[in-house]
Coordinates of C-alpha atoms in Angstrom, one line a residue:
X1183 CA 1.3 -39.8 23.0
X1184 CA 0.8 -42.6 20.9
X1185 CA 2.6 -43.3 17.2
X1186 CA -1.0 -43.0 15.6
X1187 CA -1.5 -39.5 16.9
X1188 CA 2.0 -37.9 16.1
X1189 CA 3.9 -37.3 13.1
X1190 CA 7.5 -37.6 13.0
X1191 CA 8.4 -34.3 10.8
X1192 CA 11.3 -31.7 10.6
X1193 CA 10.4 -28.1 11.9
X1194 CA 10.4 -26.6 8.5
X1195 CA 8.2 -29.7 7.0
X1196 CA 5.9 -29.1 9.8
X1197 CA 5.7 -25.3 9.4
X1198 CA 4.9 -25.7 5.7
X1199 CA 2.2 -28.4 6.3
X1200 CA 0.5 -26.2 9.1
X1201 CA 0.4 -23.2 6.8
X1202 CA -1.0 -25.2 4.0
X1203 CA -4.2 -26.0 6.2
X1204 CA -4.9 -22.4 7.3
X1205 CA -8.0 -21.0 5.9
X1206 CA -10.0 -17.5 6.4
X1207 CA -13.9 -17.3 6.0
X1208 CA -16.0 -14.1 6.0
X1209 CA -19.5 -14.1 4.8
X1210 CA -19.6 -17.7 4.3
X1211 CA -16.6 -17.5 1.7
X1212 CA -13.9 -19.4 2.7
X1213 CA -10.4 -19.0 1.1
X1214 CA -6.9 -20.3 1.8
X1215 CA -4.7 -18.0 4.0
X1216 CA -1.3 -18.6 2.5
X1217 CA -1.6 -18.9 -1.1
X1218 CA 2.2 -19.5 -1.9
X1219 CA 5.7 -18.8 -0.6
X1220 CA 8.1 -16.4 -2.2
X1221 CA 11.8 -17.4 -1.6
X1222 CA 15.4 -16.5 -2.0
X1223 CA 17.6 -19.4 -0.7
X1224 CA 21.0 -19.5 0.9
X1225 CA 22.8 -20.1 3.9
X1226 CA 20.2 -20.4 6.8
X1227 CA 17.2 -21.3 4.8
X1228 CA 18.1 -24.1 2.3
X1229 CA 18.5 -27.1 3.8
X1230 CA 15.4 -26.4 6.0
X1231 CA 12.6 -24.7 4.6
X1232 CA 14.0 -25.1 1.3
X1233 CA 13.7 -28.8 1.4
X1234 CA 10.6 -28.8 3.2
X1235 CA 9.0 -26.5 0.2
X1236 CA 10.5 -29.5 -2.5
X1237 CA 8.8 -31.8 -0.2
X1238 CA 5.5 -30.5 -0.3
X1239 CA 5.5 -28.7 -3.4
X1240 CA 2.2 -29.7 -4.3
X1241 CA 0.2 -28.2 -1.0
X1242 CA 2.4 -25.0 -1.0
X1243 CA 3.2 -23.0 -4.4
X1244 CA 6.7 -21.6 -4.5
X1245 CA 7.8 -18.3 -6.1
X1246 CA 11.4 -17.5 -6.9
X1247 CA 12.0 -13.9 -6.3
X1248 CA 15.2 -11.8 -7.1
X1249 CA 15.2 -9.4 -4.1
X1250 CA 13.8 -9.8 -0.6
X1251 CA 12.4 -6.5 -0.1
X1252 CA 10.4 -6.8 -3.7
X1253 CA 9.2 -10.5 -2.5
X1254 CA 7.7 -8.4 0.5
X1255 CA 6.3 -5.7 -1.9
X1256 CA 4.7 -8.7 -4.0
X1257 CA 3.1 -10.6 -1.2
X1258 CA 1.7 -7.2 0.1
X1259 CA 0.5 -6.3 -3.2
X1260 CA -1.2 -9.9 -3.2
X1261 CA -2.7 -9.3 0.2
X1262 CA -4.1 -5.9 -0.8
X1263 CA -5.8 -7.4 -3.8
X1264 CA -7.6 -10.1 -1.8
X1265 CA -8.9 -7.5 1.0
X1266 CA -6.5 -9.0 3.5
X1267 CA -8.3 -12.5 3.3
X1268 CA -5.2 -14.1 1.8
X1269 CA -1.5 -13.7 2.3
X1270 CA 1.8 -15.0 1.2
X1271 CA 4.9 -16.0 2.9
X1272 CA 8.5 -15.3 2.3
X1273 CA 11.5 -17.1 3.0
X1274 CA 15.4 -15.5 3.1
X1275 CA 18.7 -16.8 4.3
X1276 CA 20.1 -15.5 7.5
X1277 CA 22.1 -12.3 7.2
X1278 CA 21.5 -9.9 4.6
X1279 CA 18.8 -11.8 3.4
X1280 CA 17.1 -11.4 6.7
X1281 CA 17.7 -7.7 6.9
X1282 CA 16.9 -7.2 3.1
X1283 CA 13.1 -7.7 4.6
X1284 CA 13.1 -4.7 6.9
X1285 CA 11.7 -2.2 4.7
X1286 CA 9.1 -4.6 3.2
X1287 CA 7.9 -5.3 6.8
X1288 CA 7.8 -1.9 7.8
X1289 CA 5.8 -1.0 4.3
X1290 CA 3.4 -4.3 5.3
X1291 CA 2.7 -2.9 9.2
X1292 CA 2.5 0.6 8.2
X1293 CA -0.5 -0.5 5.5
X1294 CA -2.0 -3.2 7.8
X1295 CA -1.5 -5.7 5.3
X1296 CA -0.5 -9.5 6.3
X1297 CA 2.5 -10.9 4.9
X1298 CA 4.6 -13.8 6.9
X1299 CA 8.4 -13.7 6.9
X1300 CA 10.2 -16.7 7.7
X1301 CA 14.1 -15.5 7.8
X1302 CA 16.5 -18.2 8.6
X1303 CA 18.7 -17.4 11.8
X1304 CA 21.9 -18.7 14.0
X1305 CA 21.9 -22.1 15.0
X1306 CA 20.0 -22.2 18.6
X1307 CA 22.6 -24.6 20.2
X1308 CA 25.5 -22.4 19.4
X1309 CA 27.1 -25.4 18.2
X1310 CA 28.7 -23.3 15.3
X1311 CA 29.4 -20.1 17.2
X1312 CA 29.9 -17.5 15.2
X1313 CA 28.8 -18.8 12.1
X1314 CA 28.7 -17.2 8.6
X1315 CA 26.9 -14.2 8.3
X1316 CA 26.1 -14.2 12.3
X1317 CA 25.7 -11.1 14.2
X1318 CA 27.7 -11.0 17.4
X1319 CA 26.6 -8.7 20.6
X1320 CA 29.2 -8.8 23.5
X1321 CA 26.4 -9.1 26.2
X1322 CA 23.4 -10.6 24.4
X1323 CA 24.1 -13.7 23.2
X1324 CA 20.4 -14.3 21.8
X1325 CA 20.6 -11.3 19.3
X1326 CA 20.5 -11.5 15.4
X1327 CA 20.2 -9.5 12.8
X1328 CA 16.6 -10.6 13.0
X1329 CA 15.7 -8.5 16.0
X1330 CA 15.6 -5.4 13.6
X1331 CA 12.4 -6.8 12.3
X1332 CA 10.7 -6.4 15.8
X1333 CA 9.8 -3.1 15.6
X1334 CA 8.2 -3.7 12.1
X1335 CA 6.5 -6.6 12.8
X1336 CA 3.0 -7.1 14.6
X1337 CA 4.3 -10.3 16.0
X1338 CA 7.8 -11.8 16.2
X1339 CA 8.9 -14.9 17.8
X1340 CA 12.2 -16.7 17.3
X1341 CA 11.7 -20.7 17.3
X1342 CA 14.7 -22.0 19.6
X1343 CA 12.9 -25.6 20.2
X1344 CA 10.6 -27.6 17.5
X1345 CA 7.5 -28.0 20.0
X1346 CA 7.8 -24.0 20.4
X1347 CA 6.3 -23.9 16.9
X1348 CA 3.3 -25.3 18.3
X1349 CA 2.1 -22.5 19.9
X1350 CA 3.8 -19.8 18.2
X1351 CA 2.0 -20.9 14.7
X1352 CA -1.3 -20.2 16.1
X1353 CA -0.4 -16.8 17.5
X1354 CA 1.2 -15.9 14.1
X1355 CA -1.9 -17.0 12.1
X1356 CA -4.3 -15.1 14.3
X1357 CA -2.1 -11.7 13.9
X1358 CA -2.5 -12.4 10.0
X1359 CA -6.2 -13.4 9.9
X1360 CA -7.1 -10.2 12.4
X1361 CA -9.5 -7.8 10.4
X1362 CA -7.6 -5.1 12.2
X1363 CA -4.2 -5.0 13.9
X1364 CA -2.3 -7.1 11.1
X1365 CA 0.7 -6.7 9.3
X1366 CA 4.3 -8.2 9.1
X1367 CA 4.5 -11.3 11.0
X1368 CA 8.1 -12.9 11.7
X1369 CA 8.9 -16.4 13.0
X1370 CA 12.7 -16.4 12.9
X1371 CA 14.3 -19.5 12.2
X1372 CA 17.3 -20.7 13.6
X1373 CA 19.1 -23.1 10.8
X1374 CA 19.4 -26.1 13.2
X1375 CA 15.9 -26.1 14.5
X1376 CA 14.4 -26.2 11.0
X1377 CA 16.0 -29.3 10.1
X1378 CA 15.3 -30.7 13.5
X1379 CA 12.6 -33.7 13.8
X1380 CA 9.9 -33.8 16.1
X1381 CA 6.7 -36.1 16.6
X1382 CA 4.1 -33.5 15.9
X1383 CA 0.5 -33.9 16.9
X1384 CA -2.0 -34.9 13.8
X1385 CA -4.2 -32.0 15.1
X1386 CA -1.4 -29.6 14.2
X1387 CA -2.3 -30.5 10.4
X1388 CA -5.9 -30.5 10.4
X1389 CA -7.5 -27.9 8.3
X1390 CA -8.4 -24.9 10.5
X1391 CA -10.7 -21.8 9.4
X1392 CA -10.3 -18.1 11.1
X1393 CA -13.2 -16.2 10.6
X1394 CA -12.6 -12.6 10.0
X1395 CA -15.1 -11.0 12.1
X1396 CA -17.7 -8.1 11.3
X1397 CA -18.1 -6.4 14.7
X1398 CA -21.1 -4.3 15.1
X1399 CA -21.3 -0.6 16.5
X1400 CA -22.5 -0.2 20.2
X1401 CA -26.0 0.9 20.3
X1402 CA -25.1 4.0 22.4
X1403 CA -22.6 5.1 20.2
X1404 CA -24.7 4.4 17.0
X1405 CA -27.3 6.8 18.8
X1406 CA -24.6 9.6 19.7
X1407 CA -23.5 9.5 15.5
X1408 CA -26.6 9.6 14.5
X1409 CA -27.6 12.8 16.5
X1410 CA -24.1 14.2 15.1
X1411 CA -25.3 13.3 11.7
X1412 CA -28.6 15.0 12.1
X1413 CA -27.3 18.1 13.5
X1414 CA -24.9 19.0 11.0
X1415 CA -25.4 21.2 8.1
X1416 CA -22.1 20.7 6.0
X1417 CA -21.3 16.8 6.9
X1418 CA -18.4 15.2 4.9
X1419 CA -17.2 11.6 5.0
X1420 CA -13.7 10.7 4.4
X1421 CA -13.0 7.6 3.0
X1422 CA -10.3 5.7 3.8
X1423 CA -8.4 2.0 3.3
X1424 CA -10.8 0.5 5.7
X1425 CA -14.0 0.9 3.2
X1426 CA -11.8 -1.6 0.9
X1427 CA -10.6 -3.6 3.2
X1428 CA -14.5 -4.3 5.0
X1429 CA -15.8 -4.4 1.4
X1430 CA -18.4 -2.0 2.3
X1431 CA -18.3 0.1 -1.2
X1432 CA -21.9 -0.7 -1.5
X1433 CA -22.8 0.1 2.0
X1434 CA -21.3 3.2 1.6
X1435 CA -23.1 4.1 -1.9
X1436 CA -26.4 3.0 -0.1
X1437 CA -25.6 5.3 2.9
X1438 CA -24.6 8.5 0.5
X1439 CA -27.6 8.0 -1.9
X1440 CA -30.2 8.0 0.8
X1441 CA -28.4 11.2 2.5
X1442 CA -26.7 13.0 -0.2
X1443 CA -23.6 13.6 2.2
X1444 CA -20.5 13.6 0.1
X1445 CA -17.5 11.6 0.1
X1446 CA -14.0 12.6 -0.4
X1447 CA -11.2 9.9 -0.3
X1448 CA -7.8 9.5 1.1
X1449 CA -5.1 7.6 -1.2
X1450 CA -5.8 4.4 0.3
X1451 CA -9.5 4.8 0.2
X1452 CA -10.0 6.1 -3.4
X1453 CA -12.5 4.1 -5.7
X1454 CA -14.8 3.8 -2.8
X1455 CA -17.1 5.4 -4.9
X1456 CA -17.2 5.5 -8.6
X1457 CA -15.4 8.7 -10.0
X1458 CA -19.0 9.5 -11.8
X1459 CA -21.1 9.3 -8.9
X1460 CA -22.5 12.6 -8.2
X1461 CA -21.4 12.4 -4.4
X1462 CA -17.8 11.6 -5.0
X1463 CA -15.4 14.6 -4.7
X1464 CA -12.1 12.7 -5.5
X1465 CA -9.2 13.0 -3.2
X1466 CA -8.7 15.1 0.2
X1467 CA -6.2 16.5 1.7
X1468 CA -2.4 18.1 0.3
X1469 CA -2.9 16.4 -2.8
X1470 CA -6.6 16.4 -3.1
X1471 CA -9.1 17.9 -5.2
X1472 CA -10.2 22.0 -5.5
X1473 CA -13.7 20.5 -4.5
X1474 CA -12.8 18.3 -1.8
X1475 CA -10.7 20.8 0.0
X1476 CA -13.2 23.4 -0.2
X1477 CA -15.9 21.4 1.7
X1478 CA -13.4 20.4 3.9
X1479 CA -12.4 23.8 5.1
X1480 CA -15.9 24.6 5.8
X1481 CA -17.4 21.1 7.1
X1482 CA -18.9 21.2 10.1
X1483 CA -18.9 17.4 10.8
X1484 CA -16.3 15.2 9.3
X1485 CA -17.0 11.7 9.2
X1486 CA -13.8 9.1 8.9
X1487 CA -14.6 6.1 7.6
X1488 CA -11.5 3.7 7.8
X1489 CA -8.9 6.4 7.9
X1490 CA -5.8 6.5 10.1
X1491 CA -5.7 10.4 9.2
X1492 CA -2.0 10.7 8.2
X1493 CA -0.6 14.5 7.6
X1494 CA -1.4 14.4 3.8
X1495 CA -5.2 13.8 4.3
X1496 CA -5.3 16.4 7.0
X1497 CA -2.9 19.2 5.7
X1498 CA -0.8 18.7 8.5
X1499 CA -3.5 20.0 10.7
X1500 CA -4.7 22.8 8.8
X1501 CA -7.4 21.6 6.5
X1502 CA -10.5 21.2 8.4
X1503 CA -11.4 25.2 9.6
X1504 CA -14.5 25.4 10.6
X1505 CA -14.7 27.2 14.2
X1506 CA -17.0 24.3 15.3
X1507 CA -16.1 21.6 13.0
X1508 CA -16.3 18.1 15.0
X1509 CA -15.1 14.5 14.1
X1510 CA -17.1 11.1 13.9
X1511 CA -14.9 8.3 13.2
X1512 CA -16.2 4.9 12.2
X1513 CA -13.1 2.3 12.4
X1514 CA -12.4 -1.5 13.3
X1515 CA -9.7 -0.3 15.6
X1516 CA -10.4 2.1 18.5
X1517 CA -7.0 3.5 18.3
X1518 CA -7.8 5.0 15.2
X1519 CA -11.5 5.9 16.0
X1520 CA -10.3 8.3 18.8
X1521 CA -8.0 10.4 16.7
X1522 CA -9.0 14.0 16.2
X1523 CA -10.8 13.8 19.5
X1524 CA -13.9 12.3 17.7
X1525 CA -17.1 10.8 18.4
X1526 CA -16.7 6.9 17.6
X1527 CA -18.1 3.9 16.3
X1528 CA -15.7 1.1 16.8
X1529 CA -17.0 -1.7 14.2
X1530 CA -16.5 -3.0 11.1
X1531 CA -16.8 -0.5 8.3
X1532 CA -19.7 -2.3 6.3
X1533 CA -21.6 -3.1 9.4
X1534 CA -21.2 0.6 10.7
X1535 CA -22.6 2.0 7.6
X1536 CA -25.3 -0.3 7.3
X1537 CA -26.4 0.7 10.6
X1538 CA -26.0 4.1 10.2
X1539 CA -28.0 4.4 7.0
X1540 CA -30.6 2.4 8.6
X1541 CA -31.0 4.7 11.8
X1542 CA -30.5 7.8 9.7
X1543 CA -33.8 6.7 7.7
X1544 CA -35.2 9.9 6.2
X1545 CA -32.6 12.4 7.0
X1546 CA -31.1 14.3 3.7
X1547 CA -28.6 17.3 3.8
X1548 CA -30.1 20.4 2.6
X1549 CA -30.8 20.9 -1.2
X1550 CA -28.4 24.0 -1.5
X1551 CA -25.6 22.2 -0.2
X1552 CA -25.9 19.1 -2.5
X1553 CA -26.1 21.6 -5.4
X1554 CA -23.1 23.4 -4.1
X1555 CA -20.7 20.3 -4.3
X1556 CA -22.1 19.0 -7.5
X1557 CA -21.3 22.2 -9.1
X1558 CA -17.8 22.1 -7.7
X1559 CA -17.5 18.7 -9.0
X1560 CA -18.4 19.4 -12.3
X1561 CA -15.9 22.5 -12.5
X1562 CA -13.4 20.0 -11.0
X1563 CA -13.9 17.5 -13.9
X1564 CA -13.5 20.3 -16.3
X1565 CA -10.0 20.8 -15.1
X1566 CA -9.1 17.0 -15.2
X1567 CA -10.2 17.1 -18.7
X1568 CA -8.1 20.3 -19.4
X1569 CA -4.8 18.6 -17.7
X1570 CA -5.5 15.1 -19.7
X1571 CA -6.3 16.8 -23.3
X1572 CA -3.0 17.1 -25.9
X1573 CA -4.0 19.2 -28.8
X1574 CA -1.4 18.2 -30.6
X1575 CA -1.2 14.2 -30.8
X1576 CA 2.4 14.6 -32.2
X1577 CA 4.1 16.4 -29.2
X1578 CA 6.0 14.9 -26.9
X1579 CA 3.5 14.3 -23.7
X1580 CA 3.6 15.8 -20.4
X1581 CA 3.0 13.5 -17.3
X1582 CA -0.5 14.4 -16.9
X1583 CA -1.2 13.6 -20.4
X1584 CA 0.5 10.2 -20.1
X1585 CA -2.0 9.7 -17.3
X1586 CA -5.0 10.8 -19.6
X1587 CA -3.7 8.1 -22.3
X1588 CA -3.8 5.8 -19.9
X1589 CA -7.1 6.6 -18.5
X1590 CA -8.6 6.2 -22.1
X1591 CA -7.4 2.4 -22.4
X1592 CA -8.0 0.7 -18.9
X1593 CA -11.0 -0.8 -18.2
X1594 CA -13.1 -0.9 -14.8
X1595 CA -11.6 -4.2 -14.1
X1596 CA -7.9 -3.1 -14.4
X1597 CA -5.4 -2.4 -11.5
X1598 CA -3.1 0.5 -11.8
X1599 CA 0.0 0.3 -8.8
X1600 CA 1.8 3.1 -7.8
X1601 CA 3.6 4.3 -4.8
X1602 CA 6.0 7.2 -4.8
X1603 CA 7.4 10.2 -6.7
X1604 CA 5.5 12.8 -8.4
X1605 CA 2.9 10.3 -10.1
X1606 CA 1.1 9.9 -6.7
X1607 CA -0.3 13.6 -6.1
X1608 CA -1.4 13.6 -10.0
X1609 CA -3.2 10.1 -9.5
X1610 CA -4.7 11.4 -6.2
X1611 CA -5.9 14.6 -8.1
X1612 CA -6.8 13.3 -11.6
X1613 CA -7.4 9.7 -11.7
X1614 CA -10.9 8.5 -12.2
X1615 CA -11.3 5.4 -10.4
X1616 CA -14.2 3.4 -12.1
X1617 CA -13.8 0.2 -9.5
X1618 CA -12.9 -0.5 -5.9
X1619 CA -9.9 -2.2 -6.8
X1620 CA -8.5 -0.5 -9.6
X1621 CA -6.5 2.4 -8.1
X1622 CA -3.9 0.6 -5.8
X1623 CA -1.7 3.6 -4.0
X1624 CA 1.0 2.7 -1.5
X1625 CA 1.1 5.7 0.0
X1626 CA 1.3 4.5 3.8
X1627 CA 4.8 4.3 3.5
X1628 CA 5.1 5.5 0.0
X1629 CA 8.0 3.3 -0.9
X1630 CA 10.2 3.2 -4.2
X1631 CA 10.4 -0.1 -5.5
X1632 CA 6.8 -1.1 -4.8
X1633 CA 5.2 -1.1 -7.9
X1634 CA 7.0 -3.6 -10.3
X1635 CA 6.9 -6.7 -7.5
X1636 CA 3.2 -5.5 -6.2
X1637 CA 2.4 -5.8 -9.9
X1638 CA 3.3 -9.8 -9.7
X1639 CA 1.2 -10.1 -6.6
X1640 CA -1.8 -8.6 -7.8
X1641 CA -1.6 -10.6 -10.7
X1642 CA -1.3 -13.9 -9.0
X1643 CA -4.2 -12.9 -7.1
X1644 CA -6.1 -11.6 -10.3
X1645 CA -5.2 -13.9 -13.3
X1646 CA -6.8 -12.4 -16.5
X1647 CA -6.9 -9.4 -15.0
X1648 CA -4.7 -6.2 -16.6
X1649 CA -2.4 -5.2 -14.2
X1650 CA -0.4 -2.1 -14.5
X1651 CA 2.8 -0.8 -12.6
X1652 CA 3.2 2.9 -13.1
X1653 CA 6.9 4.1 -12.2
X1654 CA 9.2 6.8 -12.9
X1655 CA 12.8 6.5 -13.9
X1656 CA 13.9 6.9 -10.1
X1657 CA 11.4 4.5 -8.9
X1658 CA 12.6 2.2 -11.6
X1659 CA 16.2 2.3 -10.5
X1660 CA 15.6 1.4 -7.1
X1661 CA 13.8 -2.2 -8.0
X1662 CA 13.7 -3.5 -11.3
X1663 CA 14.6 -7.2 -10.6
X1664 CA 11.5 -8.8 -10.5
X1665 CA 10.8 -8.3 -14.2
X1666 CA 12.7 -11.6 -14.2
X1667 CA 10.4 -13.2 -11.9
X1668 CA 7.4 -11.8 -14.1
X1669 CA 9.5 -13.2 -17.1
X1670 CA 9.8 -16.7 -15.3
X1671 CA 6.2 -17.2 -14.2
X1672 CA 4.7 -15.9 -17.3
X1673 CA 2.6 -12.9 -15.4
X1674 CA 1.6 -10.3 -18.2
X1675 CA 2.3 -7.5 -16.0
X1676 CA 2.1 -4.0 -17.8
X1677 CA 4.9 -1.8 -16.8
X1678 CA 4.6 1.9 -17.8
X1679 CA 7.9 3.6 -17.5
X1680 CA 8.1 7.4 -17.1
X1681 CA 11.5 8.9 -17.9
X1682 CA 11.9 12.9 -16.6
X1683 CA 15.5 12.3 -15.9
X1684 CA 15.3 12.7 -12.0
X1685 CA 13.5 12.8 -9.0
X1686 CA 10.2 15.1 -9.8
X1687 CA 8.3 15.1 -6.6
X1688 CA 11.3 15.7 -4.7
X1689 CA 12.8 18.1 -6.8
X1690 CA 9.8 20.3 -6.5
X1691 CA 9.5 19.8 -2.8
X1692 CA 13.4 20.9 -2.6
X1693 CA 12.8 24.0 -4.5
X1694 CA 9.7 24.8 -2.3
X1695 CA 11.6 24.7 1.0
X1696 CA 15.0 26.6 -0.2
X1697 CA 17.1 23.4 -1.1
X1698 CA 17.0 24.5 -4.7
X1699 CA 16.5 21.1 -6.3
X1700 CA 19.9 19.9 -4.9
X1701 CA 20.6 16.3 -5.8
X1702 CA 17.6 15.6 -7.5
X1703 CA 18.6 15.4 -11.2
X1704 CA 19.9 12.8 -13.1
X1705 CA 22.2 14.7 -15.1
X1706 CA 25.8 14.9 -15.7
X1707 CA 27.9 16.9 -12.5
X1708 CA 29.2 20.5 -14.0
X1709 CA 32.0 22.5 -13.1
X1710 CA 30.4 24.2 -9.8
X1711 CA 29.3 20.7 -8.6
X1712 CA 25.9 20.8 -9.4
X1713 CA 23.9 18.3 -11.6
X1714 CA 22.2 20.3 -14.4
X1715 CA 24.2 19.4 -17.4
X1716 CA 23.1 17.1 -19.9
X1717 CA 20.9 14.0 -19.4
X1718 CA 23.2 10.8 -18.6
X1719 CA 23.0 8.3 -21.5
X1720 CA 21.0 5.8 -19.7
X1721 CA 18.4 3.8 -21.6
X1722 CA 16.2 2.3 -18.9
X1723 CA 14.1 0.9 -22.0
X1724 CA 17.0 -1.1 -23.1
X1725 CA 17.5 -2.1 -19.4
X1726 CA 14.0 -3.7 -19.2
X1727 CA 14.4 -5.6 -22.5
X1728 CA 17.6 -7.0 -21.5
X1729 CA 15.6 -8.4 -18.3
X1730 CA 13.3 -10.3 -20.6
X1731 CA 10.1 -7.4 -21.1
X1732 CA 8.7 -6.5 -24.5
X1733 CA 9.4 -2.9 -24.7
X1734 CA 7.1 -0.3 -26.6
X1735 CA 8.7 2.7 -26.9
X1736 CA 6.6 6.2 -27.4
X1737 CA 7.7 9.5 -28.4
X1738 CA 4.5 11.5 -29.0
X1739 CA 1.0 11.2 -27.6
X1740 CA -0.4 9.6 -30.4
X1741 CA 2.3 6.5 -29.9
X1742 CA 1.5 6.6 -26.4
X1743 CA -2.1 5.6 -26.8
X1744 CA -1.2 3.0 -29.7
X1745 CA 1.4 1.6 -27.3
X1746 CA -0.9 1.5 -24.0
X1747 CA -3.6 -0.3 -26.1
X1748 CA -1.1 -3.0 -27.3
X1749 CA 0.3 -3.4 -24.2
X1750 CA -3.2 -4.2 -22.6
X1751 CA -3.7 -6.9 -25.1
X1752 CA -0.2 -8.5 -24.6
X1753 CA 0.0 -12.2 -23.2
X1754 CA 3.7 -11.4 -21.8
X1755 CA 5.3 -8.8 -19.7
X1756 CA 5.2 -5.4 -21.7
X1757 CA 6.7 -2.4 -21.1
X1758 CA 5.7 0.8 -22.5
X1759 CA 8.3 3.6 -22.0
X1760 CA 7.9 7.2 -22.6
X1761 CA 9.9 10.2 -22.1
X1762 CA 7.6 13.4 -20.8
X1763 CA 8.0 17.0 -21.3
X1764 CA 7.6 19.7 -18.4
X1765 CA 5.9 20.3 -16.5
X1766 CA 5.5 16.8 -14.4
X1767 CA 3.1 18.4 -11.6
X1768 CA -0.4 18.4 -13.1
X1769 CA -2.2 21.2 -10.9
X1770 CA -0.8 23.1 -7.6
X1771 CA -1.4 21.8 -4.3
X1772 CA -5.1 22.8 -3.0
X1773 CA -3.9 22.2 0.7
X1774 CA -0.6 23.1 2.9
X1775 CA 2.0 20.0 3.9
X1776 CA 4.5 20.6 6.7
X1777 CA 7.8 20.3 5.5
X1778 CA 10.3 22.6 8.4
X1779 CA 12.2 24.8 6.5
X1780 CA 15.4 26.1 7.8
X1781 CA 15.3 28.8 10.5
X1782 CA 18.0 30.6 9.5
X1783 CA 20.1 30.6 6.1
X1784 CA 22.3 33.3 4.2
X1785 CA 20.5 31.9 0.8
X1786 CA 18.0 33.9 -0.3
X1787 CA 15.6 31.0 -1.4
X1788 CA 15.7 29.5 2.3
X1789 CA 14.6 32.2 3.7
X1790 CA 11.7 33.0 1.4
X1791 CA 10.6 29.6 2.0
X1792 CA 11.1 30.0 5.7
X1793 CA 8.6 33.3 5.5
X1794 CA 6.0 31.1 3.4
X1795 CA 6.3 28.3 5.9
X1796 CA 5.6 30.5 8.9
X1797 CA 2.6 32.1 7.2
X1798 CA 1.4 28.4 6.4
X1799 CA 1.7 27.2 10.1
X1800 CA -0.3 29.8 11.6
X1801 CA -3.4 27.7 10.3
X1802 CA -2.7 24.8 12.2
X1803 CA -5.2 23.7 14.6
X1804 CA -5.4 21.5 17.1
X1805 CA -8.7 19.6 17.5
X1806 CA -9.8 19.0 20.7

């Protein structure tokens, strides 16, 4: 190999240069794949990747995080906002920095959102052995804490020689750019190998474009799908996150406008149709709307588009009750397309919806069915208005009135982020999504602590767009640290911090399963050992202010509206803090969710809950 054809760099330097030259392209639009690297430096990455990021700071933007898990959440938020066409990298030290990545990696892989993880690792040479923070295993000398990332990564490799990076980097990027089988990609980097020099082929650093495919449907599958739709009297589309990832919203709307088939949405699919489209019925499943779940129970054909059919969507197998119900699944992965013994269209969502609309030319559902679901939609919208309405502007708001006030302030271009607690259920039922990107719920992993760092990643992907992190007190206490990063990078995210003194969602669930809200309140412990005393003297608003946010306190509905409007116009990270009045839940669940209840107990609450559980379980079906 001639000197002219190689470049002598360390492994870390070569990796940074390689990543800076990777691009995705879909529909003729090219984007940089790795737009930046999040990092917390320490033993195991400071001398390798840390030095490389300094050396090539103009080619690879760097973002300083405060918590390793939060850095992954930020990168995931960024990937979702860009429809998986761009991603970010995350680097950590060996040891606790690396293991702190596991939760974020699981979230990324479950949601099939790309993120590149670059944790430090032991000495490949074993020259310093054992070193600080190294896990020792008596019979596996090549094991390290990074092996905990294997089951939550779509691709994993440990780079024990510089030249091993040549093949592994390409494999890693292939997974990051895959239109379906993507998620967390881990390249564990032994610290001595990071700093080792090698003569790299110049071709390794050339610009490389990864075209994101739009596979078309198989003609035979398409013909079967058309026959199924034409034969159905009560078809229902379930729109999942794949609609957004494929940018298939216009294709979905065209199909619906032509055929009149109504659309219900999963958490990830909400916004696939605008809320004011006459065929948009809102959320489906355990946290769905009354109109969606009523139609789901009587649908004779369920058309899943880009959905995984989680237990919340299917109401743990109890939702779809028509005696002859069949399923037709349009999905880019065969794994998901075959769920529920469905007929399949294994293809890109946009390509499949477009082909289906063309093949169904002239077909439309019966007018009586269309009138039925439109009337149900009107009734549900009246319920939403009642939940949002505050008859007394001077009163302490309920949680649903907080959502109503926010709904009145945000624009179609805004992004509202949430992940855990009682808010996802209220949002899925009540939120009126005005655009495909406005509703950002991480409900594949439903990870507390996701919202604030994800808002940073979304804001980086969409500068100038108002981005809202909507969190309860429980979630805030899990992971507030990236507020400091928002201040440092001047990212004007908006935090709506809802204080209800405990875990509202799990408290309600606890009560329903006979656990009597045990351990779910943020209150003083009283004499009998329960936590039912006065609220703790904790001031979360003061905490947010101490981390650098501007804080607006709202105690009434009127003050809340004013504070939200001020926050939306703010050019600095801004928090709106509001304490809510009960009830925390908007409306009762329209469908069941399987949470097993103690089969025997000496407590009346548990025995009563078991009887209700047995009645609900009787409705479960196995769709074969």
